[in-house]
Amino acid sequence: MGSPARAATLAPMSDPDPREIDDDGFAAVERSAWIDGRASAVELDMLAREEPLEIRVNQVAIAVVMRTPGDDEELVRGFLLSERIVAGVDDIASMRHCDNVETPEAEDNVMLVRLDPSVQVDLAALRRNMYASSSCGVCGKASIEAAMALPELAQLCDAPGPQLRVNVETLTSLPARLRAQQLVFDRTGGLHGAGLFDADGQPWVVREDVGRHNAVDKVFGWAARERVDFSRCVLMVSGRVSFEIVQKALALGIPIVAAVSAPTSLAVELAREAGISLVAFVRDRRLCVYAGEHRIVAAPTS
């Protein structure tokens, strides 16, 4: 947004209803702009929406995620898959927003999931009375051991046939391709982006959310519904790469994870253990490969 405009008089700030928001992922909020140590003007700012979404599976509340409303079914579907609560989309019999909530604030913020009767899940063990965030993980060693126990690991590392390989020039083009579809970020500057791309850099899907994990889960939820082959995809994220992002990619069998910013040490460790290619600092015709360099194809020499 541009520099705040000066005003002759400073109007009092109102206390807007935080629920006076549209369906495009942002809210209009007044702010007081200060310049050179003095209040200058009251302006209308566009902020990313953030609201809790409670996920109930077979009437049991298992998680609350702080998310940008929109694409909630994709988010929940991707969450259930990447957390290995279900093995595939066919395990989900139905999904809908709860229309019988206790308070107006909970409207559209509770998702009811019913699993297929054949699916056996220990819901009591899954129940989480917390917000899903990067601060709620267990210790690194235990996390990696748990992640490495996933059956997808053997499929990813020992899959028959040629593994996915992507040209480095294609990878360096992904940030711009991702950014071009971050429409809500253009208005707010406050959302993470994630996208699935094919080996030629063409996007399958791009999603935005106030939480980087949620953006990834929304992408996964859409792609799973459309039966996209995850083993032929690159996951691109707009920020850093945490352990949880790599863990989610592993759960879906995605062979390449790329990011605009830095990876964490635990993300690199898991990627190397799992055989995932991890590429970071992807920008301006350069990138850094932290794991799985065999999938990166060098540019032809002139």
PDB file of C-alpha atoms in Angstrom:
ATOM      1  CA  MET A   1       0.000   0.000   0.000  1.00  0.00           C
ATOM      2  CA  GLY A   2       1.191   3.524  -0.685  1.00  0.00           C
ATOM      3  CA  SER A   3       2.218   6.190   1.775  1.00  0.00           C
ATOM      4  CA  PRO A   4      -0.616   7.356   4.049  1.00  0.00           C
ATOM      5  CA  ALA A   5      -2.319  10.535   2.860  1.00  0.00           C
ATOM      6  CA  ARG A   6      -2.395  13.530   5.201  1.00  0.00           C
ATOM      7  CA  ALA A   7      -5.778  14.770   6.355  1.00  0.00           C
ATOM      8  CA  ALA A   8      -6.831  18.202   7.594  1.00  0.00           C
ATOM      9  CA  THR A   9      -8.686  16.708  10.551  1.00  0.00           C
ATOM     10  CA  LEU A  10      -8.272  13.371  12.216  1.00  0.00           C
ATOM     11  CA  ALA A  11     -11.549  11.494  12.377  1.00  0.00           C
ATOM     12  CA  PRO A  12     -12.102   9.244  15.397  1.00  0.00           C
ATOM     13  CA  MET A  13     -11.522   5.564  14.823  1.00  0.00           C
ATOM     14  CA  SER A  14     -14.595   3.401  15.029  1.00  0.00           C
ATOM     15  CA  ASP A  15     -14.676  -0.087  16.480  1.00  0.00           C
ATOM     16  CA  PRO A  16     -15.656  -2.122  13.400  1.00  0.00           C
ATOM     17  CA  ASP A  17     -17.324  -5.467  13.760  1.00  0.00           C
ATOM     18  CA  PRO A  18     -14.549  -7.967  12.970  1.00  0.00           C
ATOM     19  CA  ARG A  19     -17.135 -10.089  11.179  1.00  0.00           C
ATOM     20  CA  GLU A  20     -17.903  -7.340   8.620  1.00  0.00           C
ATOM     21  CA  ILE A  21     -15.789  -9.062   6.042  1.00  0.00           C
ATOM     22  CA  ASP A  22     -16.209 -10.353   2.544  1.00  0.00           C
ATOM     23  CA  ASP A  23     -15.587 -13.806   1.134  1.00  0.00           C
ATOM     24  CA  ASP A  24     -12.260 -13.046  -0.507  1.00  0.00           C
ATOM     25  CA  GLY A  25      -9.961 -13.632   2.444  1.00  0.00           C
ATOM     26  CA  PHE A  26      -9.581 -10.097   3.731  1.00  0.00           C
ATOM     27  CA  ALA A  27     -11.234  -7.667   6.127  1.00  0.00           C
ATOM     28  CA  ALA A  28     -11.577  -3.873   5.931  1.00  0.00           C
ATOM     29  CA  VAL A  29     -10.211  -2.317   9.135  1.00  0.00           C
ATOM     30  CA  GLU A  30      -9.605   1.310  10.071  1.00  0.00           C
ATOM     31  CA  ARG A  31      -6.152   2.380  11.194  1.00  0.00           C
ATOM     32  CA  SER A  32      -4.566   5.600  12.400  1.00  0.00           C
ATOM     33  CA  ALA A  33      -1.524   6.535  10.326  1.00  0.00           C
ATOM     34  CA  TRP A  34       1.325   8.420  12.010  1.00  0.00           C
ATOM     35  CA  ILE A  35       4.024  10.408  10.198  1.00  0.00           C
ATOM     36  CA  ASP A  36       6.970  12.228  11.782  1.00  0.00           C
ATOM     37  CA  GLY A  37       5.690  11.461  15.262  1.00  0.00           C
ATOM     38  CA  ARG A  38       2.174  12.826  14.742  1.00  0.00           C
ATOM     39  CA  ALA A  39      -1.168  11.302  13.857  1.00  0.00           C
ATOM     40  CA  SER A  40      -1.848  12.107  10.218  1.00  0.00           C
ATOM     41  CA  ALA A  41      -4.960  10.358   8.973  1.00  0.00           C
ATOM     42  CA  VAL A  42      -7.471   7.609   9.491  1.00  0.00           C
ATOM     43  CA  GLU A  43      -7.325   5.124   6.648  1.00  0.00           C
ATOM     44  CA  LEU A  44      -9.071   1.966   5.612  1.00  0.00           C
ATOM     45  CA  ASP A  45      -6.670  -0.976   5.489  1.00  0.00           C
ATOM     46  CA  MET A  46      -7.218  -4.436   4.054  1.00  0.00           C
ATOM     47  CA  LEU A  47      -6.085  -7.217   6.382  1.00  0.00           C
ATOM     48  CA  ALA A  48      -5.965 -10.969   5.969  1.00  0.00           C
ATOM     49  CA  ARG A  49      -8.838 -12.686   7.716  1.00  0.00           C
ATOM     50  CA  GLU A  50      -7.982 -15.070  10.536  1.00  0.00           C
ATOM     51  CA  GLU A  51     -10.562 -17.227  12.288  1.00  0.00           C
ATOM     52  CA  PRO A  52     -10.491 -20.578  14.090  1.00  0.00           C
ATOM     53  CA  LEU A  53     -11.805 -23.691  12.392  1.00  0.00           C
ATOM     54  CA  GLU A  54     -12.725 -26.615  14.610  1.00  0.00           C
ATOM     55  CA  ILE A  55     -12.475 -30.004  12.921  1.00  0.00           C
ATOM     56  CA  ARG A  56     -14.829 -32.697  14.215  1.00  0.00           C
ATOM     57  CA  VAL A  57     -14.456 -36.260  12.969  1.00  0.00           C
ATOM     58  CA  ASN A  58     -17.354 -38.606  13.718  1.00  0.00           C
ATOM     59  CA  GLN A  59     -18.579 -36.013  16.252  1.00  0.00           C
ATOM     60  CA  VAL A  60     -15.202 -35.863  18.044  1.00  0.00           C
ATOM     61  CA  ALA A  61     -13.316 -32.547  18.004  1.00  0.00           C
ATOM     62  CA  ILE A  62      -9.749 -33.435  17.009  1.00  0.00           C
ATOM     63  CA  ALA A  63      -8.158 -30.078  16.144  1.00  0.00           C
ATOM     64  CA  VAL A  64      -8.556 -26.334  15.911  1.00  0.00           C
ATOM     65  CA  VAL A  65      -6.616 -24.522  13.212  1.00  0.00           C
ATOM     66  CA  MET A  66      -6.291 -20.765  12.798  1.00  0.00           C
ATOM     67  CA  ARG A  67      -6.972 -20.168   9.131  1.00  0.00           C
ATOM     68  CA  THR A  68      -8.121 -17.717   6.488  1.00  0.00           C
ATOM     69  CA  PRO A  69     -11.752 -18.667   5.763  1.00  0.00           C
ATOM     70  CA  GLY A  70     -12.349 -20.048   2.309  1.00  0.00           C
ATOM     71  CA  ASP A  71     -11.606 -23.428   0.775  1.00  0.00           C
ATOM     72  CA  ASP A  72     -12.392 -24.985   4.154  1.00  0.00           C
ATOM     73  CA  GLU A  73     -13.243 -28.390   2.701  1.00  0.00           C
ATOM     74  CA  GLU A  74      -9.913 -28.457   0.875  1.00  0.00           C
ATOM     75  CA  LEU A  75      -8.142 -27.472   4.090  1.00  0.00           C
ATOM     76  CA  VAL A  76      -9.791 -30.197   6.159  1.00  0.00           C
ATOM     77  CA  ARG A  77      -9.345 -32.847   3.484  1.00  0.00           C
ATOM     78  CA  GLY A  78      -5.658 -31.974   3.142  1.00  0.00           C
ATOM     79  CA  PHE A  79      -5.227 -31.889   6.916  1.00  0.00           C
ATOM     80  CA  LEU A  80      -6.740 -35.346   7.335  1.00  0.00           C
ATOM     81  CA  LEU A  81      -4.494 -36.727   4.591  1.00  0.00           C
ATOM     82  CA  SER A  82      -1.243 -35.040   5.609  1.00  0.00           C
ATOM     83  CA  GLU A  83      -1.759 -35.980   9.260  1.00  0.00           C
ATOM     84  CA  ARG A  84      -2.466 -39.576   8.162  1.00  0.00           C
ATOM     85  CA  ILE A  85      -5.860 -39.614   9.833  1.00  0.00           C
ATOM     86  CA  VAL A  86      -7.212 -41.032   6.579  1.00  0.00           C
ATOM     87  CA  ALA A  87      -5.353 -42.894   3.842  1.00  0.00           C
ATOM     88  CA  GLY A  88      -7.289 -41.447   0.913  1.00  0.00           C
ATOM     89  CA  VAL A  89     -10.212 -39.268  -0.075  1.00  0.00           C
ATOM     90  CA  ASP A  90     -12.495 -42.293  -0.308  1.00  0.00           C
ATOM     91  CA  ASP A  91     -12.147 -42.714   3.463  1.00  0.00           C
ATOM     92  CA  ILE A  92     -14.176 -39.510   3.878  1.00  0.00           C
ATOM     93  CA  ALA A  93     -17.904 -40.197   3.560  1.00  0.00           C
ATOM     94  CA  SER A  94     -19.089 -36.610   3.985  1.00  0.00           C
ATOM     95  CA  MET A  95     -17.959 -33.163   5.048  1.00  0.00           C
ATOM     96  CA  ARG A  96     -19.929 -29.993   5.801  1.00  0.00           C
ATOM     97  CA  HIS A  97     -20.008 -26.893   7.949  1.00  0.00           C
ATOM     98  CA  CYS A  98     -21.986 -27.280  11.152  1.00  0.00           C
ATOM     99  CA  ASP A  99     -25.238 -25.299  10.954  1.00  0.00           C
ATOM    100  CA  ASN A 100     -26.157 -25.821  14.608  1.00  0.00           C
ATOM    101  CA  VAL A 101     -23.579 -23.848  16.568  1.00  0.00           C
ATOM    102  CA  GLU A 102     -23.768 -22.421  20.068  1.00  0.00           C
ATOM    103  CA  THR A 103     -22.665 -18.859  19.246  1.00  0.00           C
ATOM    104  CA  PRO A 104     -22.789 -16.597  16.166  1.00  0.00           C
ATOM    105  CA  GLU A 105     -18.987 -16.447  16.203  1.00  0.00           C
ATOM    106  CA  ALA A 106     -18.834 -20.191  15.565  1.00  0.00           C
ATOM    107  CA  GLU A 107     -20.918 -19.955  12.405  1.00  0.00           C
ATOM    108  CA  ASP A 108     -18.954 -21.335   9.441  1.00  0.00           C
ATOM    109  CA  ASN A 109     -16.096 -22.152  11.823  1.00  0.00           C
ATOM    110  CA  VAL A 110     -16.921 -25.774  12.642  1.00  0.00           C
ATOM    111  CA  MET A 111     -16.423 -28.520  10.059  1.00  0.00           C
ATOM    112  CA  LEU A 112     -18.145 -31.876  10.499  1.00  0.00           C
ATOM    113  CA  VAL A 113     -16.471 -34.902   8.932  1.00  0.00           C
ATOM    114  CA  ARG A 114     -17.977 -38.365   8.749  1.00  0.00           C
ATOM    115  CA  LEU A 115     -15.625 -41.202   7.884  1.00  0.00           C
ATOM    116  CA  ASP A 116     -16.545 -44.262   5.886  1.00  0.00           C
ATOM    117  CA  PRO A 117     -17.680 -47.016   8.293  1.00  0.00           C
ATOM    118  CA  SER A 118     -14.808 -49.221   7.128  1.00  0.00           C
ATOM    119  CA  VAL A 119     -12.213 -46.741   8.438  1.00  0.00           C
ATOM    120  CA  GLN A 120     -10.855 -47.560  11.888  1.00  0.00           C
ATOM    121  CA  VAL A 121      -9.390 -44.538  13.696  1.00  0.00           C
ATOM    122  CA  ASP A 122      -8.608 -44.021  17.374  1.00  0.00           C
ATOM    123  CA  LEU A 123     -10.211 -40.597  17.638  1.00  0.00           C
ATOM    124  CA  ALA A 124      -9.474 -40.260  21.339  1.00  0.00           C
ATOM    125  CA  ALA A 125      -5.764 -40.480  20.588  1.00  0.00           C
ATOM    126  CA  LEU A 126      -6.105 -37.865  17.852  1.00  0.00           C
ATOM    127  CA  ARG A 127      -7.976 -35.308  19.877  1.00  0.00           C
ATOM    128  CA  ARG A 128      -6.011 -32.078  20.202  1.00  0.00           C
ATOM    129  CA  ASN A 129      -7.054 -29.356  22.608  1.00  0.00           C
ATOM    130  CA  MET A 130      -4.686 -26.792  21.095  1.00  0.00           C
ATOM    131  CA  TYR A 131      -4.122 -24.628  18.059  1.00  0.00           C
ATOM    132  CA  ALA A 132      -2.175 -26.211  15.196  1.00  0.00           C
ATOM    133  CA  SER A 133       1.080 -24.281  14.825  1.00  0.00           C
ATOM    134  CA  SER A 134       4.799 -24.766  14.381  1.00  0.00           C
ATOM    135  CA  SER A 135       5.275 -24.491  18.139  1.00  0.00           C
ATOM    136  CA  CYS A 136       3.341 -27.648  19.006  1.00  0.00           C
ATOM    137  CA  GLY A 137       5.682 -30.319  17.701  1.00  0.00           C
ATOM    138  CA  VAL A 138       7.498 -32.925  19.741  1.00  0.00           C
ATOM    139  CA  CYS A 139      11.250 -33.215  19.971  1.00  0.00           C
ATOM    140  CA  GLY A 140      13.181 -33.464  16.720  1.00  0.00           C
ATOM    141  CA  LYS A 141      14.434 -37.032  17.083  1.00  0.00           C
ATOM    142  CA  ALA A 142      11.014 -38.402  17.963  1.00  0.00           C
ATOM    143  CA  SER A 143       9.425 -36.437  15.108  1.00  0.00           C
ATOM    144  CA  ILE A 144      11.815 -37.801  12.512  1.00  0.00           C
ATOM    145  CA  GLU A 145      11.446 -41.364  13.786  1.00  0.00           C
ATOM    146  CA  ALA A 146       7.658 -41.011  13.602  1.00  0.00           C
ATOM    147  CA  ALA A 147       7.791 -39.482  10.129  1.00  0.00           C
ATOM    148  CA  MET A 148      10.153 -42.145   8.834  1.00  0.00           C
ATOM    149  CA  ALA A 149       7.705 -44.853   9.901  1.00  0.00           C
ATOM    150  CA  LEU A 150       5.264 -43.741   7.214  1.00  0.00           C
ATOM    151  CA  PRO A 151       4.697 -46.380   4.522  1.00  0.00           C
ATOM    152  CA  GLU A 152       4.956 -43.651   1.855  1.00  0.00           C
ATOM    153  CA  LEU A 153       8.695 -43.455   2.535  1.00  0.00           C
ATOM    154  CA  ALA A 154       9.425 -46.775   0.841  1.00  0.00           C
ATOM    155  CA  GLN A 155       7.151 -45.875  -2.048  1.00  0.00           C
ATOM    156  CA  LEU A 156       8.915 -42.544  -2.498  1.00  0.00           C
ATOM    157  CA  CYS A 157      12.483 -43.844  -2.299  1.00  0.00           C
ATOM    158  CA  ASP A 158      12.018 -47.146  -4.132  1.00  0.00           C
ATOM    159  CA  ALA A 159       9.297 -46.301  -6.634  1.00  0.00           C
ATOM    160  CA  PRO A 160       9.637 -48.261  -9.886  1.00  0.00           C
ATOM    161  CA  GLY A 161      10.430 -46.387 -13.070  1.00  0.00           C
ATOM    162  CA  PRO A 162      12.218 -43.063 -13.495  1.00  0.00           C
ATOM    163  CA  GLN A 163      11.969 -40.575 -10.644  1.00  0.00           C
ATOM    164  CA  LEU A 164      10.749 -37.034 -11.191  1.00  0.00           C
ATOM    165  CA  ARG A 165      13.463 -34.710 -12.484  1.00  0.00           C
ATOM    166  CA  VAL A 166      13.033 -30.967 -12.928  1.00  0.00           C
ATOM    167  CA  ASN A 167      15.158 -28.459 -14.827  1.00  0.00           C
ATOM    168  CA  VAL A 168      16.780 -25.831 -12.621  1.00  0.00           C
ATOM    169  CA  GLU A 169      15.407 -23.071 -14.848  1.00  0.00           C
ATOM    170  CA  THR A 170      11.906 -24.391 -14.248  1.00  0.00           C
ATOM    171  CA  LEU A 171      12.474 -24.318 -10.499  1.00  0.00           C
ATOM    172  CA  THR A 172      13.737 -20.732 -10.532  1.00  0.00           C
ATOM    173  CA  SER A 173      10.590 -19.698 -12.406  1.00  0.00           C
ATOM    174  CA  LEU A 174       8.251 -21.053  -9.733  1.00  0.00           C
ATOM    175  CA  PRO A 175       8.312 -18.113  -7.272  1.00  0.00           C
ATOM    176  CA  ALA A 176       7.015 -15.737  -9.945  1.00  0.00           C
ATOM    177  CA  ARG A 177       4.397 -18.255 -11.067  1.00  0.00           C
ATOM    178  CA  LEU A 178       3.270 -18.742  -7.470  1.00  0.00           C
ATOM    179  CA  ARG A 179       3.252 -15.017  -6.739  1.00  0.00           C
ATOM    180  CA  ALA A 180       1.161 -14.286  -9.843  1.00  0.00           C
ATOM    181  CA  GLN A 181      -1.734 -16.243  -8.329  1.00  0.00           C
ATOM    182  CA  GLN A 182      -1.542 -14.837  -4.786  1.00  0.00           C
ATOM    183  CA  LEU A 183      -4.436 -12.456  -5.312  1.00  0.00           C
ATOM    184  CA  VAL A 184      -5.344 -11.914  -1.657  1.00  0.00           C
ATOM    185  CA  PHE A 185      -1.696 -11.231  -0.805  1.00  0.00           C
ATOM    186  CA  ASP A 186      -1.868  -8.391  -3.325  1.00  0.00           C
ATOM    187  CA  ARG A 187      -4.555  -6.754  -1.185  1.00  0.00           C
ATOM    188  CA  THR A 188      -3.228  -7.552   2.282  1.00  0.00           C
ATOM    189  CA  GLY A 189       0.436  -8.533   2.171  1.00  0.00           C
ATOM    190  CA  GLY A 190      -0.383 -10.953   4.977  1.00  0.00           C
ATOM    191  CA  LEU A 191      -0.847 -14.446   3.541  1.00  0.00           C
ATOM    192  CA  HIS A 192       1.389 -17.404   2.828  1.00  0.00           C
ATOM    193  CA  GLY A 193       1.150 -19.106  -0.542  1.00  0.00           C
ATOM    194  CA  ALA A 194       1.607 -22.722  -1.593  1.00  0.00           C
ATOM    195  CA  GLY A 195       1.288 -24.383  -4.959  1.00  0.00           C
ATOM    196  CA  LEU A 196       1.643 -27.716  -6.712  1.00  0.00           C
ATOM    197  CA  PHE A 197       3.451 -27.608 -10.057  1.00  0.00           C
ATOM    198  CA  ASP A 198       4.249 -30.209 -12.679  1.00  0.00           C
ATOM    199  CA  ALA A 199       7.730 -30.925 -14.045  1.00  0.00           C
ATOM    200  CA  ASP A 200       7.299 -28.182 -16.658  1.00  0.00           C
ATOM    201  CA  GLY A 201       6.419 -25.559 -14.061  1.00  0.00           C
ATOM    202  CA  GLN A 202       2.710 -25.460 -14.869  1.00  0.00           C
ATOM    203  CA  PRO A 203       0.547 -24.961 -11.770  1.00  0.00           C
ATOM    204  CA  TRP A 204      -1.978 -27.537 -10.719  1.00  0.00           C
ATOM    205  CA  VAL A 205      -3.266 -25.384  -7.882  1.00  0.00           C
ATOM    206  CA  VAL A 206      -2.250 -22.392  -5.748  1.00  0.00           C
ATOM    207  CA  ARG A 207      -3.803 -21.513  -2.407  1.00  0.00           C
ATOM    208  CA  GLU A 208      -3.261 -18.808   0.228  1.00  0.00           C
ATOM    209  CA  ASP A 209      -3.740 -18.766   3.983  1.00  0.00           C
ATOM    210  CA  VAL A 210      -2.613 -16.914   7.079  1.00  0.00           C
ATOM    211  CA  GLY A 211      -0.947 -20.182   8.141  1.00  0.00           C
ATOM    212  CA  ARG A 212       1.705 -21.732   5.907  1.00  0.00           C
ATOM    213  CA  HIS A 213       0.633 -25.232   6.956  1.00  0.00           C
ATOM    214  CA  ASN A 214      -2.960 -24.426   6.051  1.00  0.00           C
ATOM    215  CA  ALA A 215      -1.995 -23.187   2.592  1.00  0.00           C
ATOM    216  CA  VAL A 216      -0.217 -26.497   2.006  1.00  0.00           C
ATOM    217  CA  ASP A 217      -3.175 -28.517   3.285  1.00  0.00           C
ATOM    218  CA  LYS A 218      -5.572 -26.574   1.035  1.00  0.00           C
ATOM    219  CA  VAL A 219      -3.380 -27.427  -1.941  1.00  0.00           C
ATOM    220  CA  PHE A 220      -3.286 -31.087  -0.925  1.00  0.00           C
ATOM    221  CA  GLY A 221      -7.035 -31.191  -0.373  1.00  0.00           C
ATOM    222  CA  TRP A 222      -7.775 -29.858  -3.847  1.00  0.00           C
ATOM    223  CA  ALA A 223      -5.232 -32.118  -5.550  1.00  0.00           C
ATOM    224  CA  ALA A 224      -6.425 -35.244  -3.735  1.00  0.00           C
ATOM    225  CA  ARG A 225     -10.014 -34.592  -4.773  1.00  0.00           C
ATOM    226  CA  GLU A 226      -8.870 -34.149  -8.383  1.00  0.00           C
ATOM    227  CA  ARG A 227      -6.775 -37.359  -8.197  1.00  0.00           C
ATOM    228  CA  VAL A 228      -3.526 -35.564  -9.037  1.00  0.00           C
ATOM    229  CA  ASP A 229      -0.455 -37.835  -8.998  1.00  0.00           C
ATOM    230  CA  PHE A 230       1.571 -36.359  -6.123  1.00  0.00           C
ATOM    231  CA  SER A 231       4.671 -38.308  -7.151  1.00  0.00           C
ATOM    232  CA  ARG A 232       4.894 -36.117 -10.279  1.00  0.00           C
ATOM    233  CA  CYS A 233       4.578 -32.797  -8.430  1.00  0.00           C
ATOM    234  CA  VAL A 234       6.751 -30.070  -6.966  1.00  0.00           C
ATOM    235  CA  LEU A 235       5.472 -28.352  -3.812  1.00  0.00           C
ATOM    236  CA  MET A 236       6.398 -24.645  -3.816  1.00  0.00           C
ATOM    237  CA  VAL A 237       5.910 -22.441  -0.739  1.00  0.00           C
ATOM    238  CA  SER A 238       6.273 -18.692  -0.429  1.00  0.00           C
ATOM    239  CA  GLY A 239       8.172 -18.604   2.852  1.00  0.00           C
ATOM    240  CA  ARG A 240      10.517 -20.815   4.812  1.00  0.00           C
ATOM    241  CA  VAL A 241      10.434 -24.614   4.933  1.00  0.00           C
ATOM    242  CA  SER A 242       9.830 -26.100   8.362  1.00  0.00           C
ATOM    243  CA  PHE A 243       9.944 -29.721   9.465  1.00  0.00           C
ATOM    244  CA  GLU A 244       6.154 -29.878   9.317  1.00  0.00           C
ATOM    245  CA  ILE A 245       6.056 -28.838   5.658  1.00  0.00           C
ATOM    246  CA  VAL A 246       8.504 -31.586   4.679  1.00  0.00           C
ATOM    247  CA  GLN A 247       6.603 -34.060   6.851  1.00  0.00           C
ATOM    248  CA  LYS A 248       3.353 -33.210   5.078  1.00  0.00           C
ATOM    249  CA  ALA A 249       5.044 -33.604   1.686  1.00  0.00           C
ATOM    250  CA  LEU A 250       6.358 -36.991   2.772  1.00  0.00           C
ATOM    251  CA  ALA A 251       2.895 -38.105   3.875  1.00  0.00           C
ATOM    252  CA  LEU A 252       1.537 -37.410   0.371  1.00  0.00           C
ATOM    253  CA  GLY A 253       4.576 -38.802  -1.467  1.00  0.00           C
ATOM    254  CA  ILE A 254       5.766 -35.511  -2.988  1.00  0.00           C
ATOM    255  CA  PRO A 255       9.396 -35.858  -4.168  1.00  0.00           C
ATOM    256  CA  ILE A 256      10.458 -32.181  -4.444  1.00  0.00           C
ATOM    257  CA  VAL A 257       9.839 -29.297  -2.035  1.00  0.00           C
ATOM    258  CA  ALA A 258      10.940 -25.789  -3.002  1.00  0.00           C
ATOM    259  CA  ALA A 259      10.785 -22.524  -1.091  1.00  0.00           C
ATOM    260  CA  VAL A 260      11.526 -18.844  -1.509  1.00  0.00           C
ATOM    261  CA  SER A 261      13.156 -18.597   1.917  1.00  0.00           C
ATOM    262  CA  ALA A 262      15.319 -20.718   4.201  1.00  0.00           C
ATOM    263  CA  PRO A 263      14.793 -24.259   5.463  1.00  0.00           C
ATOM    264  CA  THR A 264      15.121 -25.222   9.098  1.00  0.00           C
ATOM    265  CA  SER A 265      17.788 -27.695  10.172  1.00  0.00           C
ATOM    266  CA  LEU A 266      15.185 -30.311  11.037  1.00  0.00           C
ATOM    267  CA  ALA A 267      13.507 -29.896   7.645  1.00  0.00           C
ATOM    268  CA  VAL A 268      16.834 -30.626   5.947  1.00  0.00           C
ATOM    269  CA  GLU A 269      17.465 -33.624   8.195  1.00  0.00           C
ATOM    270  CA  LEU A 270      14.070 -35.147   7.437  1.00  0.00           C
ATOM    271  CA  ALA A 271      14.375 -34.473   3.699  1.00  0.00           C
ATOM    272  CA  ARG A 272      17.750 -36.221   3.577  1.00  0.00           C
ATOM    273  CA  GLU A 273      16.501 -39.184   5.588  1.00  0.00           C
ATOM    274  CA  ALA A 274      13.350 -39.502   3.482  1.00  0.00           C
ATOM    275  CA  GLY A 275      14.922 -39.022   0.063  1.00  0.00           C
ATOM    276  CA  ILE A 276      13.011 -35.817  -0.660  1.00  0.00           C
ATOM    277  CA  SER A 277      14.669 -33.130  -2.771  1.00  0.00           C
ATOM    278  CA  LEU A 278      14.697 -29.888  -0.772  1.00  0.00           C
ATOM    279  CA  VAL A 279      15.432 -26.635  -2.593  1.00  0.00           C
ATOM    280  CA  ALA A 280      15.411 -23.242  -0.871  1.00  0.00           C
ATOM    281  CA  PHE A 281      16.287 -19.581  -1.467  1.00  0.00           C
ATOM    282  CA  VAL A 282      14.720 -19.961  -4.916  1.00  0.00           C
ATOM    283  CA  ARG A 283      14.913 -16.484  -6.416  1.00  0.00           C
ATOM    284  CA  ASP A 284      16.527 -14.434  -9.178  1.00  0.00           C
ATOM    285  CA  ARG A 285      17.851 -17.352 -11.231  1.00  0.00           C
ATOM    286  CA  ARG A 286      19.556 -18.970  -8.269  1.00  0.00           C
ATOM    287  CA  LEU A 287      18.706 -21.568  -5.655  1.00  0.00           C
ATOM    288  CA  CYS A 288      20.302 -23.758  -3.005  1.00  0.00           C
ATOM    289  CA  VAL A 289      19.838 -27.535  -2.924  1.00  0.00           C
ATOM    290  CA  TYR A 290      19.911 -29.060   0.564  1.00  0.00           C
ATOM    291  CA  ALA A 291      18.846 -32.620  -0.276  1.00  0.00           C
ATOM    292  CA  GLY A 292      18.112 -34.819  -3.269  1.00  0.00           C
ATOM    293  CA  GLU A 293      20.234 -33.043  -5.874  1.00  0.00           C
ATOM    294  CA  HIS A 294      19.824 -35.997  -8.252  1.00  0.00           C
ATOM    295  CA  ARG A 295      16.356 -34.730  -9.206  1.00  0.00           C
ATOM    296  CA  ILE A 296      17.650 -31.304 -10.291  1.00  0.00           C
ATOM    297  CA  VAL A 297      18.664 -31.039 -13.948  1.00  0.00           C
ATOM    298  CA  ALA A 298      21.357 -28.460 -14.742  1.00  0.00           C
ATOM    299  CA  ALA A 299      20.743 -25.822 -17.390  1.00  0.00           C
ATOM    300  CA  PRO A 300      22.367 -26.540 -20.761  1.00  0.00           C
ATOM    301  CA  THR A 301      25.698 -24.822 -21.350  1.00  0.00           C
ATOM    302  CA  SER A 302      25.816 -22.233 -24.107  1.00  0.00           C
TER     303      SER A 302
END
